[in-house]
Amino acid sequence: MSFESALTFFIALFIFGITPGPGVFAILARGMMFGARSCLPIAVGMIASDIVYLVLACLGLAAVAEHWGGLFTIIRYVGAAYLLYLGYKMFTSKPDLSQQGNAGTNQGIVAGFIQGFLISASNPKVILFYIAFLPTFMDLTVLTAQDIGLASVLTFVALLAGLMLIAAFAAWASKMLRSEQSVNRLNKSAGGIMMSAGAYLALKN
């Protein structure tokens, strides 16, 4: 992969990372409620799943998505149920100004990582996206381990930058809200966004 191709690949993935979808909505809701740092485990989980799909696409294993369709359906419903549960908790939580923007919440790093991984892993079409996307930047018939490693690193950095930018914006916006009434609205908005992401995940084809 040339420098020009790598740069274009990075920019394209950055744009892909901030494209609205269940993952972005989950990041938005989490950032609004608990600050940007709390979104890091979710973002890393999402990216880890994407990199798995990227490697599968590089190795020509897109058939996995077709043959393991039942497993992907189970993962999708588990991820959707988890998002709905988190959204409900946010929606019904009582305003607490002392906890606003606090990353030290009861959702641990592992739980956040799993949530993010489930959101991204529930969509096997990502493999097909990478299969259509990668040939623009590299010859898949002559890939080396170094090429796959470089593509994985670029994917990680580009997606992390995009997702954490969204998280930072959401956290900044929430800091403008200081009253108990505004925090209550924030809780319900964030919970509604999270539940909408879960419903979308469950109902999409």
Coordinates of C-alpha atoms in Angstrom, one line a residue:
M1 CA 0.0 0.0 0.0
S2 CA 1.5 3.3 -1.1
F3 CA 1.5 6.4 1.2
E4 CA -1.2 8.0 -0.9
S5 CA -3.4 4.9 -0.7
A6 CA -2.8 4.6 3.0
L7 CA -3.8 8.3 3.6
T8 CA -6.9 7.9 1.4
F9 CA -7.8 4.6 3.2
F10 CA -7.4 6.4 6.6
I11 CA -9.7 9.3 5.6
A12 CA -12.3 7.0 4.1
L13 CA -12.4 4.9 7.3
F14 CA -12.6 8.1 9.5
I15 CA -15.7 9.2 7.5
F16 CA -17.1 5.6 7.8
G17 CA -16.5 5.7 11.6
I18 CA -18.6 8.9 12.1
T19 CA -21.4 7.7 9.8
P20 CA -24.7 7.5 11.9
G21 CA -25.6 4.0 13.1
P22 CA -26.2 2.0 16.3
G23 CA -22.6 2.3 17.4
V24 CA -22.5 6.1 16.9
F25 CA -25.8 6.5 18.7
A26 CA -24.5 4.4 21.6
I27 CA -21.3 6.6 21.8
L28 CA -23.4 9.7 21.7
A29 CA -25.7 8.6 24.5
R30 CA -22.8 7.4 26.7
G31 CA -20.8 10.6 26.1
M32 CA -23.7 12.8 27.0
M33 CA -24.3 10.9 30.2
F34 CA -20.8 10.1 31.5
G35 CA -18.2 11.9 29.5
A36 CA -15.9 11.1 26.7
R37 CA -13.5 8.8 28.6
S38 CA -16.4 6.4 29.4
C39 CA -16.9 5.8 25.7
L40 CA -13.4 4.5 25.1
P41 CA -14.1 0.8 26.0
I42 CA -17.2 0.8 23.8
A43 CA -15.2 2.4 20.9
V44 CA -12.4 -0.1 21.3
G45 CA -14.9 -3.0 21.3
M46 CA -16.5 -1.8 18.1
I47 CA -13.2 -1.4 16.4
A48 CA -11.9 -4.8 17.5
S49 CA -14.9 -6.4 15.8
D50 CA -14.4 -4.3 12.7
I51 CA -10.7 -5.4 12.6
V52 CA -11.8 -9.1 12.9
Y53 CA -14.1 -8.5 9.9
L54 CA -11.3 -6.7 8.0
V55 CA -8.9 -9.6 8.5
L56 CA -11.6 -12.1 7.4
A57 CA -12.2 -10.0 4.3
C58 CA -8.5 -9.9 3.6
L59 CA -8.4 -13.7 3.9
G60 CA -11.3 -14.2 1.6
L61 CA -13.6 -15.7 4.3
A62 CA -16.7 -13.7 3.5
A63 CA -18.6 -17.0 3.3
V64 CA -18.5 -17.1 7.1
A65 CA -21.2 -14.5 7.1
E66 CA -23.4 -16.7 5.0
H67 CA -22.8 -20.0 6.7
W68 CA -22.9 -18.6 10.2
G69 CA -26.0 -16.5 9.7
G70 CA -27.8 -18.0 12.7
L71 CA -24.9 -17.0 15.0
F72 CA -24.9 -13.5 13.8
T73 CA -28.7 -13.3 14.4
I74 CA -28.2 -14.4 18.0
I75 CA -25.4 -11.8 18.5
R76 CA -27.6 -9.1 17.0
Y77 CA -30.5 -9.8 19.4
V78 CA -28.2 -10.0 22.4
G79 CA -26.6 -6.7 21.4
A80 CA -30.0 -5.1 20.8
A81 CA -31.3 -6.3 24.2
Y82 CA -28.3 -4.9 26.0
L83 CA -28.7 -1.5 24.4
L84 CA -32.4 -1.5 25.3
Y85 CA -31.5 -2.3 28.9
L86 CA -28.9 0.4 29.1
G87 CA -31.2 2.9 27.4
Y88 CA -34.0 2.1 29.9
K89 CA -31.6 2.6 32.8
M90 CA -30.5 6.0 31.5
F91 CA -34.1 7.0 30.7
T92 CA -35.4 6.2 34.2
S93 CA -32.3 7.5 36.2
K94 CA -32.9 10.4 38.5
P95 CA -31.0 13.7 37.9
D96 CA -27.7 13.8 39.8
L97 CA -25.5 16.8 39.1
S98 CA -22.6 15.4 41.1
Q99 CA -22.4 12.5 38.7
Q100 CA -22.8 14.4 35.5
G101 CA -19.8 13.8 33.1
N102 CA -18.3 11.3 35.6
A103 CA -16.5 8.5 33.8
G104 CA -16.4 6.4 36.9
T105 CA -19.8 4.7 36.4
N106 CA -21.0 1.2 37.2
Q107 CA -20.3 0.0 33.7
G108 CA -16.8 -1.4 33.8
I109 CA -14.2 -1.5 31.0
V110 CA -14.9 -5.1 30.1
A111 CA -18.7 -4.6 30.0
G112 CA -18.2 -1.5 27.8
F113 CA -15.9 -3.5 25.5
I114 CA -18.4 -6.3 25.1
Q115 CA -21.2 -3.9 24.4
G116 CA -19.2 -2.2 21.6
F117 CA -18.1 -5.6 20.2
L118 CA -21.6 -6.9 20.1
I119 CA -22.9 -3.8 18.3
S120 CA -20.4 -4.1 15.5
A121 CA -20.2 -7.9 15.4
S122 CA -24.0 -8.1 14.9
N123 CA -23.6 -6.9 11.4
P124 CA -21.9 -9.5 9.1
K125 CA -22.4 -7.1 6.2
V126 CA -19.3 -5.3 7.4
I127 CA -17.3 -8.1 5.9
L128 CA -18.9 -7.4 2.5
F129 CA -18.2 -3.7 3.0
Y130 CA -14.5 -4.4 3.5
I131 CA -14.4 -6.8 0.5
A132 CA -15.8 -4.0 -1.7
F133 CA -13.7 -1.3 -0.1
L134 CA -10.3 -2.9 0.2
P135 CA -9.5 -3.5 -3.5
T136 CA -9.6 0.2 -4.1
F137 CA -6.4 0.5 -2.0
M138 CA -4.6 -2.9 -2.2
D139 CA -4.4 -6.0 -4.3
L140 CA -6.2 -8.7 -2.2
T141 CA -4.6 -11.5 -4.3
V142 CA -1.1 -10.7 -3.2
L143 CA -1.6 -9.5 0.4
T144 CA 1.1 -10.1 2.9
A145 CA 0.9 -10.2 6.7
Q146 CA 2.5 -6.8 6.7
D147 CA -0.2 -5.4 4.5
I148 CA -3.0 -6.8 6.7
G149 CA -1.2 -5.4 9.8
L150 CA -0.9 -1.9 8.3
A151 CA -4.6 -2.0 7.3
S152 CA -5.6 -3.1 10.8
V153 CA -3.5 -0.3 12.4
L154 CA -4.9 2.4 10.1
T155 CA -8.5 1.0 10.7
F156 CA -7.9 1.2 14.5
V157 CA -6.6 4.7 14.5
A158 CA -9.1 6.1 12.0
L159 CA -12.2 4.6 13.7
L160 CA -11.0 5.5 17.2
A161 CA -10.4 9.1 16.2
G162 CA -13.8 9.4 14.6
L163 CA -15.7 7.7 17.5
M164 CA -13.9 9.6 20.2
L165 CA -14.5 12.9 18.4
I166 CA -18.2 12.2 18.6
A167 CA -17.8 11.2 22.3
A168 CA -16.0 14.5 23.0
F169 CA -18.6 16.5 21.3
A170 CA -21.4 14.8 23.2
A171 CA -19.6 15.3 26.5
W172 CA -19.0 19.0 25.7
A173 CA -22.6 19.5 24.8
S174 CA -23.8 17.9 28.1
K175 CA -21.6 20.2 30.2
M176 CA -23.7 23.1 29.0
L177 CA -26.6 21.7 31.1
R178 CA -26.3 22.6 34.7
S179 CA -29.9 22.5 36.2
E180 CA -31.6 19.4 37.5
Q181 CA -34.3 19.9 34.9
S182 CA -31.8 20.0 32.1
V183 CA -30.0 16.9 33.4
N184 CA -33.3 15.1 33.6
R185 CA -33.9 15.9 29.9
L186 CA -30.4 14.8 29.1
N187 CA -31.0 11.5 30.8
K188 CA -34.2 10.9 28.9
S189 CA -32.6 12.0 25.6
A190 CA -29.6 9.8 26.0
G191 CA -31.8 6.9 27.1
G192 CA -34.1 7.4 24.1
I193 CA -31.1 7.5 21.7
M194 CA -29.7 4.3 23.3
M195 CA -33.0 2.5 23.1
S196 CA -33.5 3.6 19.5
A197 CA -30.1 2.2 18.6
G198 CA -31.2 -1.1 20.3
A199 CA -34.5 -1.2 18.4
Y200 CA -32.7 -0.4 15.1
L201 CA -30.3 -3.3 15.8
A202 CA -33.1 -5.7 16.5
L203 CA -35.3 -4.8 13.6
K204 CA -32.8 -4.2 10.8
N205 CA -32.5 -6.9 8.1

